[in-house]
Amino acid sequence: MSFPWAKHYEPKQPLMRWLDEKLPLPRLVYNSIGAGYPVPRNLNYWWNFGVLAGVALVCQIITGVVLAMHYAPNALVAFGSTEHIMRDVNGGWFLRYAHANGASMFLFVVYVHIARGLYYGSYKAPREMVWLLGVVIFLLMMATAFMGYVLPWGQMSFWGAQVITGFFSAIPGVGETIRVWLLGGFAPDNAALNRFFSLHYLLPFVIAGVIILHIWALHIPGSNNPTGVDVKGEQDTVPFHPYYTAKDGVGVGAFFLVFALLVFFAPNLLGHPDNYIEANPLSTPAHIVPEWYFLPFYAILKSFTFNFLWIPAKLWGVLAMFGSILLLFFLPWLDSSPVRSASYRPKYRVFLGVLLLDVLVLGYVGGAEPIARNVIMGQIASMYYFAHFLIILPWISRSERPLPLPTSITEAVLAKHGETAHAEPALAH
Amino acid sequence: MVRTIALLIGAAFVAALGFALFGTIKTAITDPAPESAEHVFHVHPEDIGLKSAGLLGKFDLQQVQRGFQVYKEVCSACHSLKYVHFRDLTKIGYSAGQVKAIAEAWVIEQPTINPETGEAATRKNVPADPFPSPFANEIAARAANNNALPPDLSLITKAREDGSNYVHALLMGYRDQPAELVKDFPGSKTPKGLHYNPAFANLNIAMPPPLTQDGQITYADGTKATKDQMARDVAAFLTWSAEPNLESRHGAGLATVVFLAIFLFLVWGAYQNVWRDQKH
């Protein structure tokens, strides 16, 4: 694990030496996120988002644990206990707004993190396992976020739970039985709310565990970089600390600034007014929409409006929605191009840009009224989404002619500064 | 192998979507969705410029107190305010003594149990009580209101799109149904027992106009109680009741943002310093 020139942990204090012999935890930290981890010198700010996702998870766990001290997971009082937190608990409004908007911040930085991986080919060999674990984390996050949204027991909580658990009833034959079993009743009620609360408290720690595996798997080949070219020698890397701790610090500062603006000045911007109405099984909201971060997938679900072959439209929609995420597991093998970075892949770069726009269109359609114009837009955008990953990407990764790659990271860095590798040999010092 | 399976699955999804797309376009041409009366006649609320709106907005406590008077003398006859307590009124400028007097004089009493007989009873309100509901339960509320349920108002400005402006627009929105609406959409005539109000999502609201004339109430601070003034004031009060911590949120926000801006500047400086000898 790691490069031969990585710095070694040498405790100087007797206490630290003693600790290192009994439990080398400081050594582990030193080698993972300290000076003992050599990282390519050319990482740009897009590489901040992995650390930011970790920061967001920590914020969610801290605010969430305190919120759970005041919240009551019972359908009769859940909505009222949320209002109690907002009005009567000291700083409760801050905790709840930070937790609700923290979920949005978490999903946002993770989406950027995924997009970074897509652009720079971070999912490719030798980092397939990092990517696979990342998709697992993403799935766990989606489950956690969904169950968290149910807890305040507002109208969107209830009807969102109704719609999402309804997916399982699309399974032929046993679907309805599975749905009732999962919910603990025929509709979301106290049983569902209680198990959602239990799982919502559990899953973040599962996520934390998978994150440890994600970082472990990353440290075996080491970090990718904007050129996608492998590290060739010591001159290509810098120690993680202090170089990237300092750079990540800037990202963390910017992250908290945006986070604070949301929490203090627009805390309900990303929420839905209907969730300030207590859940009422007898009154269906005019438009049931999920939170913004699920809208693209919701648009895919809604795009299958006609039965096709022997499969009903609803089952198509559910298969497509789950498929749209599960296909990410196969990405490292769908893209066979040996070049990682899209900077050197002129055709892939264009299609990736279209995909980004496509997902934004899907997001718009997911939240918009289902009038003909929007449905048509959603169907075309969904077609592109599947075509991109399952048809275009495998084809283009064989047919495209990549641009010439720099021979090393150092060469690419120096070329950016208008120098050649020979002009400044003592670069790493 | 992976690529062949992917191609087949991709083709299946694209084909199913293509089929659905064809069907959607065909339906849109042969059987376009008719325009609805709600779509044409619904009006969005106009901005009433509350002092609490905006990044660093603060409540106009004088106005919020007037709005409380409107709630007390008009709205509270039908609408509960169950998440607000009498004690909360100290935050809009009433003294502890005034709050005690307001609670004690409140017309609707707090439900309780007779300590001797165990039977249901009522007692006078104290500051620690939430505002009592005007109806014993939902059935009683519906029975008294033509089968409509007056919603609790504690959170109403957060539970509606553009809520503060919406409350004002709704209270001022009552009018006769336009003749062209009935002409264009004969099925959308306001049903008996409902009231036409284009600020309401489906145009017909069960609540009769609550503010009927200027001077309906007499403001304690001497402000002229026009209908518009009362609608604005009660919107201000309900904005407070939905978000009573708004001012401390804005204040803490300003301090936090200033702190973080300085932090970001320092961290950026540290970053520049650490990397000064490194090309990257």
XYZ file of C-alpha atoms in Angstrom:
709
model
C 0.000 0.000 0.000
C 1.305 3.404 -1.041
C 4.499 4.425 -2.828
C 8.029 3.475 -1.687
C 8.938 7.134 -1.124
C 6.063 7.697 1.292
C 7.224 9.245 4.559
C 7.337 6.937 7.563
C 5.717 7.599 10.858
C 8.376 8.164 13.506
C 6.908 9.073 16.881
C 9.290 11.267 18.908
C 7.368 11.617 22.146
C 7.758 8.639 24.516
C 3.986 8.572 24.998
C 3.380 8.383 21.247
C 6.034 5.671 20.915
C 4.307 3.712 23.654
C 0.940 4.179 21.951
C 2.394 3.157 18.582
C 3.575 -0.129 20.044
C 0.236 -0.950 21.676
C -2.235 0.493 19.185
C -0.802 2.160 16.068
C -3.835 4.353 15.500
C -1.812 7.575 14.986
C 0.255 5.648 12.429
C -2.922 4.662 10.592
C -4.104 8.283 10.480
C -0.622 9.449 9.431
C -0.568 6.974 6.562
C -4.160 7.655 5.458
C -4.638 11.389 5.644
C -1.320 12.615 7.002
C 2.140 13.189 5.565
C 2.512 9.454 4.913
C 0.125 9.455 1.953
C 1.734 10.742 -1.276
C -0.854 12.356 -3.574
C -0.463 13.589 -7.170
C 0.631 17.213 -7.087
C -1.833 18.382 -9.728
C -5.226 17.768 -8.077
C -7.665 20.610 -8.733
C -10.522 21.860 -6.568
C -12.868 19.143 -7.883
C -10.868 16.773 -5.664
C -12.159 18.601 -2.576
C -15.576 17.061 -2.787
C -14.689 13.674 -1.324
C -13.497 15.295 1.886
C -16.535 17.592 1.830
C -18.832 14.558 1.662
C -17.114 13.211 4.777
C -17.555 16.568 6.525
C -21.231 16.601 5.549
C -21.736 13.107 7.002
C -20.154 14.170 10.295
C -22.453 17.237 10.429
C -25.478 15.027 9.778
C -24.527 12.561 12.491
C -23.886 15.269 15.087
C -27.071 17.254 14.402
C -29.039 14.031 13.954
C -27.993 12.496 17.258
C -29.035 15.648 19.129
C -32.310 15.918 17.212
C -33.113 12.323 18.137
C -32.945 13.365 21.806
C -35.976 15.598 21.252
C -37.886 13.878 18.471
C -40.641 11.308 19.117
C -41.035 8.609 16.427
C -44.734 8.062 16.873
C -47.320 8.912 14.237
C -49.528 10.645 16.798
C -46.905 13.092 18.016
C -44.062 13.116 15.459
C -45.222 16.299 13.702
C -45.814 18.061 17.013
C -42.437 16.986 18.379
C -40.776 18.484 15.302
C -42.559 21.770 16.017
C -41.515 21.444 19.666
C -37.902 21.249 18.451
C -38.436 24.325 16.261
C -40.051 26.435 18.969
C -39.158 25.264 22.451
C -35.817 23.445 22.292
C -32.870 25.813 22.762
C -31.257 26.206 19.328
C -33.641 23.539 18.055
C -34.494 25.494 14.924
C -30.778 25.571 14.111
C -30.375 21.825 14.616
C -33.348 20.951 12.470
C -32.599 23.406 9.667
C -28.938 22.334 9.686
C -29.941 18.671 9.480
C -32.534 19.180 6.722
C -30.280 21.403 4.625
C -27.268 19.277 5.564
C -28.889 16.418 3.656
C -29.073 18.646 0.587
C -25.461 19.734 1.030
C -24.374 16.090 1.425
C -26.186 14.946 -1.709
C -24.953 17.981 -3.658
C -21.281 17.426 -2.868
C -21.675 13.716 -3.576
C -23.189 14.481 -6.985
C -20.224 16.720 -7.776
C -17.900 13.987 -6.467
C -19.549 11.431 -8.795
C -19.380 13.834 -11.752
C -15.663 14.371 -11.009
C -15.181 10.609 -11.101
C -17.028 10.363 -14.404
C -15.008 13.146 -16.046
C -11.575 12.025 -14.894
C -12.223 8.285 -15.247
C -11.704 7.599 -11.554
C -13.914 4.492 -11.889
C -11.419 2.749 -14.174
C -8.754 0.207 -13.357
C -7.108 0.058 -10.914
C -9.814 1.909 -8.934
C -12.896 -0.198 -9.765
C -13.392 -1.204 -6.140
C -13.306 2.434 -5.030
C -16.102 3.156 -7.515
C -18.185 0.104 -6.561
C -18.032 1.036 -2.881
C -18.924 4.580 -3.851
C -22.102 3.401 -5.584
C -22.956 1.385 -2.448
C -22.526 4.555 -0.356
C -24.744 6.475 -2.782
C -27.506 3.855 -2.507
C -27.276 3.883 1.299
C -27.442 7.682 1.276
C -30.571 7.649 -0.862
C -32.264 5.194 1.500
C -31.210 7.227 4.547
C -32.337 10.540 3.042
C -35.705 9.112 2.036
C -36.376 7.669 5.485
C -35.250 10.885 7.147
C -37.714 12.888 5.073
C -40.536 10.690 6.382
C -39.768 11.404 10.050
C -41.379 14.885 10.440
C -44.614 13.174 9.360
C -45.814 16.010 7.151
C -47.933 15.544 4.054
C -44.941 15.016 1.716
C -43.375 12.641 4.252
C -46.465 10.484 4.270
C -47.249 10.577 0.564
C -43.609 10.210 -0.405
C -43.465 7.067 1.733
C -46.665 5.886 0.103
C -45.244 6.367 -3.414
C -41.770 4.966 -2.745
C -42.944 1.850 -0.911
C -45.501 1.479 -3.704
C -42.583 0.609 -6.017
C -42.407 -2.797 -4.413
C -45.993 -3.540 -5.363
C -44.864 -3.440 -9.019
C -43.075 -6.760 -8.509
C -45.293 -9.349 -10.231
C -47.178 -11.722 -7.958
C -45.631 -11.122 -4.548
C -45.233 -7.323 -4.790
C -48.201 -6.295 -2.672
C -47.286 -8.817 0.038
C -43.720 -7.492 0.147
C -44.960 -3.906 0.364
C -47.263 -4.663 3.277
C -44.478 -6.590 5.021
C -41.997 -3.730 4.593
C -44.460 -1.114 5.826
C -45.891 -3.207 8.636
C -49.374 -2.297 7.442
C -51.444 -1.492 4.392
C -50.350 2.149 4.372
C -47.544 4.079 6.058
C -48.422 4.383 9.732
C -46.849 4.071 13.132
C -45.133 0.764 12.340
C -43.521 2.242 9.223
C -42.518 5.457 11.010
C -40.861 3.510 13.828
C -38.818 1.261 11.558
C -37.845 4.192 9.360
C -36.566 6.021 12.422
C -34.616 2.979 13.561
C -33.025 2.500 10.138
C -32.449 6.220 9.672
C -30.385 6.143 12.848
C -28.539 2.971 11.824
C -27.643 3.579 8.176
C -25.362 6.623 8.639
C -23.018 4.423 10.662
C -23.146 1.783 7.939
C -22.268 4.576 5.496
C -19.349 5.580 7.729
C -18.153 1.962 7.638
C -18.354 1.739 3.858
C -16.535 5.086 3.630
C -13.641 3.508 5.537
C -13.582 0.696 2.961
C -13.856 3.301 0.155
C -10.774 5.156 1.458
C -8.920 1.924 2.138
C -9.541 0.774 -1.440
C -8.433 4.195 -2.691
C -5.133 4.045 -0.829
C -4.031 0.865 -2.561
C -3.554 2.427 -6.020
C -3.493 6.013 -4.676
C -5.509 8.982 -5.913
C -6.302 9.599 -9.568
C -5.460 13.041 -10.983
C -6.684 15.432 -13.701
C -4.384 13.960 -16.357
C -5.387 10.395 -15.509
C -1.709 9.452 -15.989
C -0.189 7.125 -13.390
C 2.275 8.445 -10.824
C 5.769 7.701 -12.161
C 7.989 8.896 -9.360
C 8.457 11.008 -6.281
C 8.484 14.266 -8.259
C 4.834 13.582 -9.245
C 3.491 13.624 -5.709
C 3.302 15.742 -2.584
C 2.460 14.502 0.939
C -1.259 14.730 1.728
C -0.442 16.789 4.804
C 0.140 19.732 4.717
C -0.504 20.195 1.003
C -3.978 18.747 0.607
C -5.132 19.356 4.158
C -4.521 23.041 3.367
C -6.295 22.846 0.026
C -9.210 20.883 1.508
C -9.396 23.526 4.222
C -10.305 26.086 1.575
C -13.032 23.767 0.296
C -14.340 23.184 3.806
C -14.495 26.955 4.391
C -16.456 27.507 1.176
C -18.718 24.547 2.000
C -19.654 25.931 5.409
C -20.220 29.389 3.947
C -22.781 28.066 1.441
C -24.258 25.811 4.138
C -24.656 28.776 6.515
C -26.329 30.908 3.853
C -28.898 28.153 3.327
C -29.516 27.391 7.000
C -29.766 30.976 8.220
C -31.264 32.828 5.288
C -33.193 30.348 3.134
C -33.824 27.286 5.305
C -37.009 26.276 3.509
C -35.822 27.045 -0.028
C -35.250 23.378 -0.877
C -38.215 22.045 1.102
C -41.838 21.744 0.122
C -44.590 23.811 1.831
C -46.829 20.743 2.082
C -44.464 19.198 4.600
C -45.550 21.856 7.097
C -49.019 20.278 6.978
C -49.400 17.276 9.260
C -49.735 13.915 7.469
C -53.315 13.167 6.505
C -54.033 9.818 4.825
C -57.394 11.131 3.611
C -56.082 14.143 1.699
C -53.711 13.657 -1.237
C -51.522 16.678 -2.136
C -52.032 18.108 -5.637
C -48.460 17.222 -6.649
C -46.431 14.624 -4.809
C -42.773 15.390 -5.425
C -39.668 14.044 -3.721
C -36.766 16.214 -2.537
C -34.687 17.841 -5.276
C -31.946 15.235 -5.168
C -34.317 12.457 -6.230
C -36.020 14.390 -9.022
C -33.979 12.984 -11.968
C -34.778 9.425 -10.905
C -38.405 10.339 -10.292
C -38.545 11.727 -13.846
C -37.252 8.405 -15.219
C -39.909 6.565 -13.208
C -42.673 8.795 -14.556
C -41.484 8.584 -18.176
C -42.767 5.064 -18.734
C -46.380 5.921 -19.465
C -47.399 3.000 -21.685
C -47.291 -0.768 -21.282
C -44.702 -2.241 -23.636
C -44.361 -5.876 -24.639
C -45.759 -7.941 -21.767
C -44.440 -5.636 -19.013
C -46.797 -3.044 -17.467
C -45.731 0.624 -17.515
C -45.344 0.794 -13.729
C -42.934 -2.150 -13.667
C -40.943 -0.618 -16.544
C -40.689 2.604 -14.568
C -39.529 0.910 -11.383
C -37.021 -1.298 -13.230
C -35.676 1.736 -15.083
C -35.411 3.832 -11.948
C -33.458 1.209 -10.044
C -31.591 0.294 -13.246
C -30.491 3.896 -13.728
C -28.452 3.626 -10.522
C -27.501 -0.047 -10.642
C -25.950 0.361 -14.096
C -23.272 2.468 -12.412
C -21.939 -0.776 -10.903
C -20.977 -1.928 -14.403
C -19.442 1.339 -15.545
C -15.786 0.229 -15.161
C -16.452 -2.564 -17.671
C -18.753 -0.651 -19.994
C -16.041 1.919 -20.675
C -13.075 0.042 -22.129
C -10.999 3.087 -23.093
C -7.505 2.881 -21.571
C -7.448 6.681 -21.224
C -8.902 7.915 -17.944
C -9.217 11.680 -18.129
C -11.915 13.108 -20.412
C -9.508 15.992 -21.089
C -7.841 13.630 -23.575
C -11.062 12.049 -24.852
C -12.571 14.546 -27.324
C -15.743 12.565 -28.114
C -16.481 11.173 -24.644
C -16.155 14.685 -23.268
C -18.959 15.929 -25.534
C -21.293 13.067 -24.635
C -20.524 13.544 -20.936
C -21.478 17.209 -21.272
C -24.761 16.152 -22.877
C -25.324 13.694 -20.009
C -24.869 16.466 -17.455
C -27.446 18.646 -19.232
C -29.645 15.585 -19.604
C -29.667 14.943 -15.853
C -30.533 18.614 -15.221
C -33.452 18.321 -17.661
C -34.574 15.157 -15.865
C -34.380 17.067 -12.586
C -36.603 19.804 -13.981
C -39.105 17.306 -15.391
C -39.173 15.362 -12.126
C -40.491 18.397 -10.280
C -42.691 19.826 -13.032
C -46.357 19.245 -13.750
C -46.994 16.201 -15.953
C -48.269 18.140 -18.956
C -47.516 16.716 -22.425
C -44.525 18.991 -23.073
C -42.781 17.945 -19.857
C -43.581 14.258 -20.289
C -42.092 14.322 -23.792
C -38.975 16.093 -22.523
C -38.640 13.512 -19.751
C -38.990 10.602 -22.152
C -36.339 11.918 -24.517
C -33.999 12.704 -21.621
C -34.528 9.235 -20.107
C -33.758 7.653 -23.482
C -30.480 9.523 -23.615
C -29.603 8.551 -20.037
C -29.793 4.826 -20.793
C -28.352 5.189 -24.289
C -25.380 7.104 -22.886
C -24.294 4.458 -20.403
C -25.414 1.280 -22.121
C -24.952 1.995 -25.841
C -22.899 5.127 -26.563
C -20.215 4.685 -23.908
C -19.237 1.089 -24.824
C -19.176 2.070 -28.490
C -17.281 5.326 -28.136
C -14.649 3.883 -25.818
C -13.560 1.670 -28.715
C -13.970 4.013 -31.637
C -12.579 7.314 -30.378
C -8.988 8.388 -30.947
C -7.658 9.975 -27.756
C -5.429 13.056 -27.735
C -1.737 12.506 -26.918
C -1.223 12.030 -23.168
C 1.540 13.754 -21.209
C 4.272 11.285 -20.288
C 4.018 12.196 -16.627
C 2.140 14.342 -14.153
C 5.218 16.538 -13.712
C 5.413 17.147 -17.457
C 1.763 18.182 -17.538
C 2.257 20.527 -14.565
C 5.318 22.145 -16.121
C 3.639 22.471 -19.512
C 0.910 24.446 -17.759
C 3.577 26.821 -16.467
C 5.260 26.992 -19.894
C 8.374 25.068 -18.830
C 9.886 21.688 -19.668
C 10.828 18.922 -17.275
C 14.555 19.538 -17.721
C 14.384 23.205 -16.819
C 13.650 22.577 -13.157
C 14.816 19.206 -11.898
C 14.531 19.932 -8.172
C 10.790 20.214 -8.296
C 9.808 18.162 -5.312
C 11.825 20.099 -2.803
C -20.194 -10.121 -22.534
C -21.002 -7.218 -20.190
C -21.214 -4.928 -23.199
C -23.580 -7.239 -25.107
C -25.954 -7.533 -22.160
C -25.727 -3.766 -21.599
C -26.570 -3.154 -25.252
C -29.645 -5.397 -25.013
C -30.875 -3.809 -21.770
C -30.180 -0.337 -23.126
C -32.074 -1.147 -26.325
C -35.029 -2.471 -24.288
C -35.293 0.691 -22.179
C -34.881 2.952 -25.202
C -37.522 0.981 -27.107
C -39.990 1.112 -24.191
C -39.376 4.851 -23.860
C -39.658 5.357 -27.610
C -42.992 3.557 -27.568
C -44.173 5.694 -24.642
C -42.920 8.846 -26.387
C -44.871 7.932 -29.509
C -47.982 7.349 -27.382
C -47.573 10.651 -25.514
C -47.186 12.637 -28.730
C -50.155 10.879 -30.315
C -52.355 11.588 -27.290
C -51.165 15.198 -27.161
C -52.261 15.684 -30.787
C -55.464 13.657 -30.920
C -56.724 14.316 -27.410
C -55.010 17.404 -25.941
C -55.628 18.061 -22.254
C -58.299 20.782 -21.908
C -57.366 24.018 -20.208
C -58.781 24.295 -16.708
C -60.460 27.264 -15.039
C -57.843 27.114 -12.254
C -55.112 27.432 -14.832
C -56.593 30.569 -16.391
C -58.083 32.410 -13.435
C -55.806 31.572 -10.493
C -53.798 34.637 -9.456
C -50.493 34.544 -7.607
C -50.168 36.736 -4.529
C -48.513 40.115 -4.823
C -45.679 41.145 -2.531
C -46.870 43.017 0.572
C -43.342 43.973 1.616
C -43.331 42.730 5.209
C -40.404 43.973 7.299
C -39.612 40.353 8.198
C -39.021 39.446 4.543
C -35.535 39.742 3.116
C -32.149 38.531 4.275
C -31.912 40.457 7.542
C -35.616 41.130 8.053
C -36.956 41.859 11.537
C -40.548 41.798 12.753
C -42.457 45.053 12.998
C -43.713 44.233 16.512
C -46.363 46.949 16.432
C -47.785 45.359 13.286
C -47.470 41.808 14.673
C -49.416 42.918 17.764
C -52.129 44.399 15.560
C -52.178 41.128 13.615
C -52.582 39.258 16.895
C -55.588 41.444 17.622
C -57.070 40.466 14.240
C -56.448 36.792 15.014
C -58.001 37.173 18.450
C -61.107 39.050 17.329
C -61.723 37.420 13.926
C -59.772 34.272 13.032
C -59.767 32.555 16.420
C -63.522 31.987 16.171
C -62.801 29.089 13.799
C -59.027 28.571 13.522
C -56.795 26.986 16.153
C -53.183 28.038 16.748
C -52.091 24.934 18.596
C -48.288 25.147 18.308
C -48.186 28.663 19.782
C -48.377 29.192 23.547
C -49.631 32.280 25.360
C -46.158 32.628 26.888
C -44.767 33.109 23.352
C -46.547 36.481 23.217
C -43.773 37.981 25.355
C -41.619 37.696 22.226
C -43.838 40.148 20.347
C -43.552 42.815 22.998
C -46.209 42.009 25.612
C -45.114 42.031 29.242
C -45.515 38.928 31.410
C -48.418 40.633 33.176
C -50.164 41.471 29.906
C -49.741 37.881 28.709
C -51.276 36.601 31.915
C -54.235 38.929 31.460
C -54.638 37.934 27.776
C -54.612 34.233 28.696
C -57.084 34.693 31.511
C -59.492 36.738 29.399
C -59.339 34.364 26.399
C -62.931 33.437 25.507
C -62.280 29.768 24.786
C -61.139 27.917 27.861
C -58.585 25.167 28.183
C -59.991 21.614 28.333
C -59.222 19.844 31.587
C -60.618 17.238 33.966
C -62.720 18.076 36.983
C -60.481 16.981 39.862
C -63.445 15.853 41.963
C -65.663 14.038 39.485
C -63.127 13.160 36.754
C -65.498 14.529 34.163
C -64.434 16.693 31.245
C -64.334 20.343 32.191
C -62.650 23.600 31.191
C -60.557 26.100 33.083
C -59.130 29.558 32.446
C -55.974 29.731 30.336
C -52.549 30.377 31.857
C -49.432 31.594 29.981
C -48.018 28.036 29.812
C -51.018 26.852 27.758
C -51.116 26.578 23.992
C -53.893 28.552 22.318
C -57.039 26.457 22.799
C -58.861 25.104 19.789
C -62.276 26.668 19.117
C -63.700 23.187 18.470
C -63.528 20.089 20.620
C -62.482 17.911 17.691
C -62.514 17.614 13.907
C -66.104 16.400 13.730
C -67.318 19.371 15.770
C -65.284 21.726 13.538
C -66.744 20.250 10.360
C -70.278 20.224 11.751
C -70.043 23.940 12.466
C -68.459 24.821 9.116
C -70.535 23.243 6.371
C -68.325 20.113 6.487
C -65.124 22.098 5.880
C -62.240 21.928 8.375
C -60.648 25.288 9.262
C -56.891 24.541 9.221
C -54.663 25.263 12.185
C -52.917 28.582 11.523
C -49.649 28.083 13.484
C -47.671 27.156 10.380
C -49.908 28.456 7.629
C -47.381 30.898 6.128
C -44.823 28.094 5.802
C -47.387 25.552 4.612
C -48.364 27.595 1.550
C -46.290 28.731 -1.396
C -45.220 32.367 -0.757
C -47.224 32.088 2.480
C -47.096 35.611 3.983
C -48.221 37.231 0.757
C -50.691 34.403 0.204
C -52.542 35.094 3.468
C -53.030 38.738 2.483
C -53.997 37.861 -1.101
C -56.511 35.262 0.076
C -58.178 37.599 2.568
C -58.427 40.336 -0.067
C -59.258 37.959 -2.938
C -63.022 37.448 -2.467
C -65.146 38.688 -5.386
C -68.023 37.703 -7.635
C -67.233 34.975 -10.097
C -66.331 36.601 -13.457
C -68.968 36.095 -16.159
C -66.371 34.905 -18.697
C -65.280 32.105 -16.345
C -68.799 30.702 -16.215
C -69.105 31.195 -19.982
C -65.789 29.470 -20.844
C -65.930 26.796 -18.159
C -69.603 26.039 -17.463
C -68.580 23.137 -15.214
C -66.581 25.433 -12.935
C -69.423 27.514 -11.538
C -68.804 28.127 -7.841
C -70.837 25.482 -5.974
C -73.385 26.532 -3.373
C -71.801 27.063 0.021
C -68.385 27.915 -1.422
C -66.962 31.340 -2.211
C -65.111 32.446 -5.330
C -61.538 33.510 -4.558
C -58.914 33.463 -7.336
C -56.054 33.471 -4.796
C -57.175 30.013 -3.629
C -55.694 27.125 -5.614
C -58.968 25.688 -6.895
C -60.734 29.092 -6.970
C -63.570 28.083 -4.617
C -62.990 28.262 -0.887
C -65.276 27.116 1.909
C -64.297 29.981 4.256
C -66.713 32.912 3.995
C -64.990 36.315 3.698
C -63.691 36.950 7.238
C -62.821 40.624 6.739
C -66.008 42.249 5.528
C -65.654 45.970 6.169
C -63.226 48.687 7.170
C -63.275 49.349 10.893
C -64.379 45.777 11.656
C -62.096 45.904 14.660
C -60.732 48.855 16.611
C -56.957 48.736 16.840
C -55.477 49.328 20.269
C -52.733 51.506 18.728
C -55.198 53.701 16.849
C -54.199 52.568 13.336
C -57.076 52.843 10.876
C -58.392 49.303 10.429
C -59.012 49.124 6.697
C -59.597 45.669 5.237
C -56.213 45.819 3.540
C -54.517 46.910 6.767
C -56.083 44.066 8.735
C -55.101 41.520 6.050
C -51.494 42.775 6.092
C -51.317 42.782 9.865
C -52.668 39.289 10.295
C -50.242 38.094 7.598
C -47.427 39.640 9.666
C -48.700 37.909 12.827
C -48.978 34.517 11.109
C -45.480 34.942 9.676
C -44.279 35.353 13.248
C -46.342 32.410 14.520
C -44.853 30.119 11.858
C -41.267 31.207 12.432
C -40.970 32.880 15.846
C -37.178 32.516 15.862
C -36.691 34.388 12.592
C -34.869 37.352 14.138
C -32.389 35.296 16.132
C -31.833 33.180 13.013
C -31.004 36.236 10.930
C -28.765 37.664 13.657
C -26.868 34.411 14.181
C -26.634 34.024 10.412
C -24.946 37.372 9.940
C -22.381 36.616 12.648
C -21.755 33.129 11.239
C -21.287 34.337 7.689
C -18.854 37.076 8.755
C -16.921 34.528 10.829
C -16.805 32.035 7.961
C -15.751 34.677 5.450
C -12.763 35.568 7.664
C -12.070 31.855 8.204
C -12.160 31.206 4.463
C -9.779 34.095 3.823
C -7.295 32.831 6.437
C -7.484 29.245 5.225
C -6.952 30.400 1.667
C -3.903 32.365 2.833
C -2.571 29.255 4.601
C -3.113 27.261 1.434
C -1.204 29.827 -0.646
C 1.587 29.787 1.896
C 1.875 25.991 2.052
C 1.961 25.686 -1.729
C 4.189 28.699 -2.445
C 7.186 26.587 -3.579
C 5.208 23.927 -5.384
C 4.101 24.068 -8.979
C 0.757 22.370 -9.486
